[in-house]
mmCIF file of C-alpha atoms and ligand atoms in Angstrom:
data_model
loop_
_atom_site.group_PDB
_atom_site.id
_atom_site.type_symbol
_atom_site.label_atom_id
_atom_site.label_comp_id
_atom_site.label_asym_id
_atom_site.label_seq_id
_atom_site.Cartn_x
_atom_site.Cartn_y
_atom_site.Cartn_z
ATOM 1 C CA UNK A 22 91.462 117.921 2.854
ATOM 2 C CA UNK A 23 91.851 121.667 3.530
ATOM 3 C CA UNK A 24 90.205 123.426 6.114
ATOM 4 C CA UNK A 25 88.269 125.428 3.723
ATOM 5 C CA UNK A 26 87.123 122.196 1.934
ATOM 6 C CA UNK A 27 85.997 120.822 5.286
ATOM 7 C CA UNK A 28 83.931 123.781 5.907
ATOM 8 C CA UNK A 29 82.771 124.134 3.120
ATOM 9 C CA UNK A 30 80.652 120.173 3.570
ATOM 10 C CA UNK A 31 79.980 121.068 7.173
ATOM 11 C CA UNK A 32 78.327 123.817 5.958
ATOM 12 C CA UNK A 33 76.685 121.963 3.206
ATOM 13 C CA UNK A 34 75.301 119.690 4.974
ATOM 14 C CA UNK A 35 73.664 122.316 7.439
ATOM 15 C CA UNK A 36 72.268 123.957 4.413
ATOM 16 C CA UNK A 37 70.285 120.567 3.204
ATOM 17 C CA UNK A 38 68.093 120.922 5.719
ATOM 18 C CA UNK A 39 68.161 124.689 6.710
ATOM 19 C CA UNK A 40 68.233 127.447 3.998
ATOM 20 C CA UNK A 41 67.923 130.186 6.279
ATOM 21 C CA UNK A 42 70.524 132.268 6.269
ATOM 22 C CA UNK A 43 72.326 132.784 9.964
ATOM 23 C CA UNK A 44 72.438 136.719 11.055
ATOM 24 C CA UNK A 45 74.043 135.493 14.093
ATOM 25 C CA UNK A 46 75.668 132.801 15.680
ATOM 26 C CA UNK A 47 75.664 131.627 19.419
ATOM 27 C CA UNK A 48 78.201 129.418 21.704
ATOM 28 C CA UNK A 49 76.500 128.356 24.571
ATOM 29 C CA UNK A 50 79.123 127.829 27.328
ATOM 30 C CA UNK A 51 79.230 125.681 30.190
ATOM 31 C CA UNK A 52 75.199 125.137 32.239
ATOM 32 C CA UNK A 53 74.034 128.067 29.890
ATOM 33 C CA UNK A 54 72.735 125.482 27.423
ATOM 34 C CA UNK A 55 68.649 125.810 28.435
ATOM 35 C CA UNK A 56 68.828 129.302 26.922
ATOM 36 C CA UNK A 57 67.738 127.123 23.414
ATOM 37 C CA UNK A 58 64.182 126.308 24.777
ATOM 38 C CA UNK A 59 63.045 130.020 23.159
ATOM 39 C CA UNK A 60 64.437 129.544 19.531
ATOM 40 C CA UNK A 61 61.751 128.729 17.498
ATOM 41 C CA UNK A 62 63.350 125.707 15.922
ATOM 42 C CA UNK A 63 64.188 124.616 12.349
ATOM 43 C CA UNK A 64 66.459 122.059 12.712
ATOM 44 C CA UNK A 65 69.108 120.698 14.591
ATOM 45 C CA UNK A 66 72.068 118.691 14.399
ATOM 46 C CA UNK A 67 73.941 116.494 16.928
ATOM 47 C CA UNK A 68 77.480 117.544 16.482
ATOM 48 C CA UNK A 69 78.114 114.063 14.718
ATOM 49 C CA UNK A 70 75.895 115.326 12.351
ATOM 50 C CA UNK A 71 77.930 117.504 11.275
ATOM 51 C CA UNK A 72 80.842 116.699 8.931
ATOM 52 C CA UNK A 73 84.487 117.490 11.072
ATOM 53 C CA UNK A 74 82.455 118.531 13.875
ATOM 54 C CA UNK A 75 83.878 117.297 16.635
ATOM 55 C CA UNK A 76 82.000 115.977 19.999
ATOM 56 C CA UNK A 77 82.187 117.839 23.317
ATOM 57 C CA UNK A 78 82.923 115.879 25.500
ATOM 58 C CA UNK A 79 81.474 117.541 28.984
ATOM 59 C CA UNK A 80 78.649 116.300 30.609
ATOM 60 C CA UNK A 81 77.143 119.684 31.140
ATOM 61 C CA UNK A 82 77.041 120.558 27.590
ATOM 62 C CA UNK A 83 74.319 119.046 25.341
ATOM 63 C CA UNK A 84 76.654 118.848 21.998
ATOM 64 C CA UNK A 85 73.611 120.097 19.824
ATOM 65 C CA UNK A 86 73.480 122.533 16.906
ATOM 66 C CA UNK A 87 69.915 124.492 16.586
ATOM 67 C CA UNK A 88 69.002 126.847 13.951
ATOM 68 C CA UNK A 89 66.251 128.531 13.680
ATOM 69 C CA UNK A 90 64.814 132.218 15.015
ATOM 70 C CA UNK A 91 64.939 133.813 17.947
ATOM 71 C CA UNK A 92 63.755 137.537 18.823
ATOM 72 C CA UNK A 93 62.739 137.357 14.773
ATOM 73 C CA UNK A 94 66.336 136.974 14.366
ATOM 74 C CA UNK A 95 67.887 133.678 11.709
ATOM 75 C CA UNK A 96 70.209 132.034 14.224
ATOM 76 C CA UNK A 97 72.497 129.027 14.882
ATOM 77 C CA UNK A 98 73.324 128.048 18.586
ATOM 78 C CA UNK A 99 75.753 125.501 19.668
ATOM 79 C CA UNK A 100 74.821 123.572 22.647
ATOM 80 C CA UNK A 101 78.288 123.582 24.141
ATOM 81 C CA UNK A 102 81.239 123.762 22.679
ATOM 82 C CA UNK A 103 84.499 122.246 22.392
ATOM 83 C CA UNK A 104 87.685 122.816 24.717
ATOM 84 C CA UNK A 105 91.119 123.037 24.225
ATOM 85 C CA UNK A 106 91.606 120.541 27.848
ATOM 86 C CA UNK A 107 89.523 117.785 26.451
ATOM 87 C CA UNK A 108 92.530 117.572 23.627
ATOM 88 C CA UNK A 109 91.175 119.143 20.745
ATOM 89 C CA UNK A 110 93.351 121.915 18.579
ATOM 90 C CA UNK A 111 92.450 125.113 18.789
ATOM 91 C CA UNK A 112 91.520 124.503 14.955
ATOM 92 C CA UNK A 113 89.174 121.916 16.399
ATOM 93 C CA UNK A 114 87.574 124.237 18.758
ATOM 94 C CA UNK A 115 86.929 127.163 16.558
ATOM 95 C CA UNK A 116 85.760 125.317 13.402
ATOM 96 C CA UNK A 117 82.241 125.488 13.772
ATOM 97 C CA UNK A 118 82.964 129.653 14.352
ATOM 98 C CA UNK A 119 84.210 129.077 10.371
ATOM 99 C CA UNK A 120 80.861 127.263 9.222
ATOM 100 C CA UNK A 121 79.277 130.386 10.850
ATOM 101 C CA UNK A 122 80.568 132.591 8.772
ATOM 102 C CA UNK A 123 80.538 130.702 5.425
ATOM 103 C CA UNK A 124 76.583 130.128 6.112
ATOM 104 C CA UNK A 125 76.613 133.999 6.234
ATOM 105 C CA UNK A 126 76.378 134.860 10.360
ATOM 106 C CA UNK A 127 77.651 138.447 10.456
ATOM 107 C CA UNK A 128 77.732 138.512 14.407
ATOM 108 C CA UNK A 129 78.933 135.455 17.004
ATOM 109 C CA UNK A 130 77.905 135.702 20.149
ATOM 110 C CA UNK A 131 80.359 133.880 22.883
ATOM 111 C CA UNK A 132 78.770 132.935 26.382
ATOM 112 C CA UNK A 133 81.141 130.903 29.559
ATOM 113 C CA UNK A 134 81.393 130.523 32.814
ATOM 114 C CA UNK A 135 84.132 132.339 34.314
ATOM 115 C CA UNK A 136 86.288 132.542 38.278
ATOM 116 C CA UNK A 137 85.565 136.777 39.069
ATOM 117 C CA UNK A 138 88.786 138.155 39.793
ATOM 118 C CA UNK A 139 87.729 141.623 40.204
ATOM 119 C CA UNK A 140 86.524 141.984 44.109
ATOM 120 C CA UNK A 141 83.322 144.085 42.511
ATOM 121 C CA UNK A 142 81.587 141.196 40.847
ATOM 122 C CA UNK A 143 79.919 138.862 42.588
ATOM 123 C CA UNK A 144 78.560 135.267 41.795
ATOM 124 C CA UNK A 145 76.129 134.794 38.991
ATOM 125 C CA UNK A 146 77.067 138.536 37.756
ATOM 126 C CA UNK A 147 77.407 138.931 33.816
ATOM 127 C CA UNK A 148 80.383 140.569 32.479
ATOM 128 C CA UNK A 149 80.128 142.107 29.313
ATOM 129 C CA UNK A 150 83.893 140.643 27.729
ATOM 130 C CA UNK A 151 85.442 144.482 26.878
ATOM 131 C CA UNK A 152 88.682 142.975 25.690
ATOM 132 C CA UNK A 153 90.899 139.529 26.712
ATOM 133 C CA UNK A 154 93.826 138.406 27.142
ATOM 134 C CA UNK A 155 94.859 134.826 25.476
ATOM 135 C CA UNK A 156 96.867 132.910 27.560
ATOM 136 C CA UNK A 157 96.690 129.652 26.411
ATOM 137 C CA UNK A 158 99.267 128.041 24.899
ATOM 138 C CA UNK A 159 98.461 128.201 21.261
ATOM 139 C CA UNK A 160 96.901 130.055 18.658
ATOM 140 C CA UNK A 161 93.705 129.357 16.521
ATOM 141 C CA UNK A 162 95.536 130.938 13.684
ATOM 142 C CA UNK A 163 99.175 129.073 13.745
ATOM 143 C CA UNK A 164 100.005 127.693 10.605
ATOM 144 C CA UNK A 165 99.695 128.623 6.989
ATOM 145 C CA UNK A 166 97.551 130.932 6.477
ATOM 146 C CA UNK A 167 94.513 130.726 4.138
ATOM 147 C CA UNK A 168 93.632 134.340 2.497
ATOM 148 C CA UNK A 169 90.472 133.134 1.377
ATOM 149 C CA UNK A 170 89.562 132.764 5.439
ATOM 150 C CA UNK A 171 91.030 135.758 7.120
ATOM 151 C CA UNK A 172 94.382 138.070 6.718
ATOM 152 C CA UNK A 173 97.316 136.497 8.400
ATOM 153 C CA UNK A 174 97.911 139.186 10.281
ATOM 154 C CA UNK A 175 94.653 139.988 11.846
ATOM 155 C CA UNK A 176 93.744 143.223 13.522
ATOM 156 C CA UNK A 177 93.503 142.970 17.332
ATOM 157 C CA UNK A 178 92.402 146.398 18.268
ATOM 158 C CA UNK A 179 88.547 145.214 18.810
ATOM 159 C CA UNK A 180 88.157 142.387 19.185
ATOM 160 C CA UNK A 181 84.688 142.637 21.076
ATOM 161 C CA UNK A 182 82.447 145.006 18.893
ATOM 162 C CA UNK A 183 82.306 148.735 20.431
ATOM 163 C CA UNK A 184 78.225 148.796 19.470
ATOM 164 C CA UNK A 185 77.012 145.463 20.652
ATOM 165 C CA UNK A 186 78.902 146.027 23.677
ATOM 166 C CA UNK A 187 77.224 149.231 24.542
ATOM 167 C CA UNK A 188 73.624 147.856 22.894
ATOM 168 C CA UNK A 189 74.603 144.876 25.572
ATOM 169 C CA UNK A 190 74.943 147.248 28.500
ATOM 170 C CA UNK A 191 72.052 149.215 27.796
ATOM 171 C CA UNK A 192 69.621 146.158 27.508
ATOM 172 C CA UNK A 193 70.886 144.920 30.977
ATOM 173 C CA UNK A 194 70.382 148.370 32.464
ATOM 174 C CA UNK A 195 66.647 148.025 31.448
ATOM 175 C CA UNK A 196 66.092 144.225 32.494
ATOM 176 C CA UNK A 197 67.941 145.253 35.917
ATOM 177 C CA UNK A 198 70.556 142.892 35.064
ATOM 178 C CA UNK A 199 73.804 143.324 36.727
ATOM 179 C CA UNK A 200 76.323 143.256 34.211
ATOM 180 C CA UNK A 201 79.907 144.590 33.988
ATOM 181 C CA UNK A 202 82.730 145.218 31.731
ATOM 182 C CA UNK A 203 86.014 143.768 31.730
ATOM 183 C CA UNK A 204 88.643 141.879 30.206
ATOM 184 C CA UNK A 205 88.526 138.296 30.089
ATOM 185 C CA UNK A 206 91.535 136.389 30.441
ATOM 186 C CA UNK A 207 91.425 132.511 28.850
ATOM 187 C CA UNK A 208 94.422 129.518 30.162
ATOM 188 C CA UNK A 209 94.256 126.122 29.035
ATOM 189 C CA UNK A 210 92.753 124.278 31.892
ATOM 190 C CA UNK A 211 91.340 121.535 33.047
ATOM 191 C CA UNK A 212 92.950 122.404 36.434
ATOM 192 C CA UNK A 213 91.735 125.622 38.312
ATOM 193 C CA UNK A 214 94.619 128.123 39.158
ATOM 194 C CA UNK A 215 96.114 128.670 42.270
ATOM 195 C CA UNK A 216 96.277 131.352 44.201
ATOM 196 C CA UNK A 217 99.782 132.867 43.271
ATOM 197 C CA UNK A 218 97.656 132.250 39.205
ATOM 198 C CA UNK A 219 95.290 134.287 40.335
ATOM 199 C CA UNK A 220 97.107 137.012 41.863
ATOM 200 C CA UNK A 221 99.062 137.040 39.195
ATOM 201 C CA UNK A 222 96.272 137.102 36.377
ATOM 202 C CA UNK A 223 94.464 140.055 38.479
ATOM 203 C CA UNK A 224 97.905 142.073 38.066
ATOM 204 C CA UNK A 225 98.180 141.309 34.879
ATOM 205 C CA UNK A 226 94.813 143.358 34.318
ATOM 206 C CA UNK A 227 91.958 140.669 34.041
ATOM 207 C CA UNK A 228 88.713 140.818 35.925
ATOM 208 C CA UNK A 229 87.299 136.856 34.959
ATOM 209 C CA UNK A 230 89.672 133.794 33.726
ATOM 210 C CA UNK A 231 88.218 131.098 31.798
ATOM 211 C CA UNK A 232 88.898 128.161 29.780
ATOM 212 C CA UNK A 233 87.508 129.244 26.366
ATOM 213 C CA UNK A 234 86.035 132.227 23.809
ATOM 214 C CA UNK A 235 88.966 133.501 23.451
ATOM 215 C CA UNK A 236 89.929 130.896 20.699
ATOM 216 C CA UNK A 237 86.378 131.708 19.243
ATOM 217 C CA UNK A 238 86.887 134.987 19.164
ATOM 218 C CA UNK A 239 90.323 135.377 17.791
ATOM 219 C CA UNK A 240 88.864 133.154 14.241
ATOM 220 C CA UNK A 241 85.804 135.210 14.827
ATOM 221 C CA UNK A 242 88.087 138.462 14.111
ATOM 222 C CA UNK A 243 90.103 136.491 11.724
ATOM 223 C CA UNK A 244 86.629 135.851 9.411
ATOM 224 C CA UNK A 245 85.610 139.688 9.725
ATOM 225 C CA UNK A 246 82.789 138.533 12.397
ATOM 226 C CA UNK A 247 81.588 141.296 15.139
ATOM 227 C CA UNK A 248 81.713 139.673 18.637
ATOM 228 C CA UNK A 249 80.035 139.979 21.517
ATOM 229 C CA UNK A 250 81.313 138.293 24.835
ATOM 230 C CA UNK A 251 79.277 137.292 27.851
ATOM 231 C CA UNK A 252 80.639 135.892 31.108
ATOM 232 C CA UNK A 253 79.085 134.375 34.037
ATOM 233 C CA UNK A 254 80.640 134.885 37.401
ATOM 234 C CA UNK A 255 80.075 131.380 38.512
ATOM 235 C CA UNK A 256 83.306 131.149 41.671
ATOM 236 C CA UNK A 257 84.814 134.150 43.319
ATOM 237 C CA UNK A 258 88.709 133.740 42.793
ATOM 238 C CA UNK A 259 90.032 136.345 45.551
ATOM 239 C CA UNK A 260 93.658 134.888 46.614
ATOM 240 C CA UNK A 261 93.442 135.977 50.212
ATOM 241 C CA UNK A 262 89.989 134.633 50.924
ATOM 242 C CA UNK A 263 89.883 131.363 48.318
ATOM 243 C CA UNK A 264 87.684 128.497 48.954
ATOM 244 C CA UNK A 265 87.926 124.820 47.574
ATOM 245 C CA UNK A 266 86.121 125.285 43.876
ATOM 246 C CA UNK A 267 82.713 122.879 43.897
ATOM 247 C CA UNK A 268 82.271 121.957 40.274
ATOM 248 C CA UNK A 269 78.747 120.908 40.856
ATOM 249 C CA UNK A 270 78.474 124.582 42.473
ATOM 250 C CA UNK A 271 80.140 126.604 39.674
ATOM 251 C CA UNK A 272 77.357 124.694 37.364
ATOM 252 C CA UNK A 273 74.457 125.822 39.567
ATOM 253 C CA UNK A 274 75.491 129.427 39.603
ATOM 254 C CA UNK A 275 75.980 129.089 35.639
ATOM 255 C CA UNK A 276 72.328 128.119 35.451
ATOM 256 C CA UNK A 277 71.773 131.850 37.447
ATOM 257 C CA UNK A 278 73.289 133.493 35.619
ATOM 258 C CA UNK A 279 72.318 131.660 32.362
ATOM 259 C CA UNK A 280 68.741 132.861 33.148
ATOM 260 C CA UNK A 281 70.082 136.342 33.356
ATOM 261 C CA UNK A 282 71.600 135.725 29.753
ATOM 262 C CA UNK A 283 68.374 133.776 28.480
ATOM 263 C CA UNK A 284 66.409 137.771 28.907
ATOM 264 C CA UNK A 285 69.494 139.854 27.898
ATOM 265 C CA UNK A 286 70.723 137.600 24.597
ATOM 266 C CA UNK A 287 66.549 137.920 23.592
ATOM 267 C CA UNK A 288 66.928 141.630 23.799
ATOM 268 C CA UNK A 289 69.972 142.746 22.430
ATOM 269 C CA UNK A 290 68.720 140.243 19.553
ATOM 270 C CA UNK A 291 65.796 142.594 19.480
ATOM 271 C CA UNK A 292 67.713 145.550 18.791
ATOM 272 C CA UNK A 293 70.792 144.354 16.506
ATOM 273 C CA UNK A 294 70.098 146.969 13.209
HETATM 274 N N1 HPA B 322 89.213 129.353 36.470
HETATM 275 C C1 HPA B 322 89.185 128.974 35.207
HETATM 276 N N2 HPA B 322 88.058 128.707 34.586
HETATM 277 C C2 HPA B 322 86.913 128.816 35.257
HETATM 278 C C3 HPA B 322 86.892 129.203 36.566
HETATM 279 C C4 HPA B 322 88.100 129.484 37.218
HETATM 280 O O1 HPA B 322 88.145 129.830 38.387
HETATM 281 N N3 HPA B 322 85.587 129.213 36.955
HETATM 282 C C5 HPA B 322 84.853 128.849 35.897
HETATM 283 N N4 HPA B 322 85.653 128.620 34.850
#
């Protein structure tokens, strides 16, 4: 079966027992899951619901689709997502961004936890992803191409949407959020870098280096969806002064800063025209 044909039943079975239709759609990265307590729920759908949905497979990361409203706002947010380190294609990992869009989401909205490379930021900051860089080893988009889905040479030149970027920055000005911009950089994972990686990725002009979104967001400019980008500083990566990473410590600071993102997201829903 295509991969149109296979979104198109994911999708259908979504619609059976949800006929709103999605404004926006949310990827809730790693310990920024709790942010679904304030959707006013309609349904929701383990991922094995979900026809060629596949599982995540990280502990911290519920593996739950709910749709409903938020802020007023039609919404479907995935309770983690899928990564390219646990094995999955990049297909894999950015199909449910494709059942977005067929259900008729006009606007994803991508949320990890990211190493802060820039010596500005500081744990549990939000960055506000300006642009990226992809570094993994793949593409979303390899392979035929299907026109129906997306050009097959997308446009690159904005990836992250100019307006919700600056509605973003705004709306964290006002909640006294701290909250930069900068340029997210994604590698495969699972390992963190080393420091010579890190150096490196700083020179090469990222402030925060992660192990997703960018997959998401490449078949989110692919579809014709606007993005918006949120990262949580959860470890400092600074070469000369680099400490042993704590997993169970980058998870804690993601739930900081995922309260942070559970008022901004809320707001900036508020305000999408
Ligand atoms: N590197 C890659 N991914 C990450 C990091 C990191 O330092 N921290 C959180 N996700």
């Amino acid at each position: 079966m295509g991969l149109a044909e296979r979104i198109g039943e994911a999708a259908a079975v979504i619609r059976t027992r949800w006929a709103e239709t999605p404004r926006v759609g949310l990827i809730l990265g790693t310990g920024l899951g709790g942010f679904t307590e304030q959707i006013e729920i309609q349904a929701q759908f383990p991922y094995e619901d979900i026809p060629h949905f596949s599982k995540s497979t990280v502990e911290s990361h519920a593996g739950r689709l709910v749709c409903g409203t938020l802020s007023g706002v039609p919404i479907m947010a995935m309770e983690g997502r899928m990564h390219y380190y646990e094995g999955y294609s990049l297909e894999e990992v950015t199909f449910p961004v494709r059942v977005m869009k067929e259900l008729g989401a006009e606007i994803l909205i991508v949320t990890n936890a990211a190493g802060g490379m820039n010596p500005h930021y500081d744990l549990a900051d939000i960055m506000i992803i300006d642009d990226h860089i992809n570094l993994m080893p793949d593409n979303p988009l390899r392979g035929a191409n299907d026109d129906r889905l997306g050009p097959r040479f997308p446009d690159m030149s904005e990836p992250y949407d100019r307006g919700l970027i600056s509605l973003a920055s705004s709306a964290a000005l006002e909640l006294s959020i701290p909250a930069h911009r900068g340029v997210f950089v994604a590698v495969s994972g699972p390992n963190l870098e080393t420091r010579a990686e890190y150096r490196f990725l700083r020179a090469i002009g990222a402030d925060v280096v992660g192990m997703s979104t960018v997959p998401e967001a490449i078949v989110a400019a692919h579809a014709g969806l606007k993005t918006l980008g949120f990262s949580v500083v959860t470890d400092m990566c600074l070469p000369d002064a680099l400490e042993p990473a704590n997993i169970d410590k980058i998870i804690e600071v993601a739930g900081q800063g995922g309260e942070r993102l559970a008022r901004l997201i809320p707001l900036v829903l508020e305000r999408i025209e």
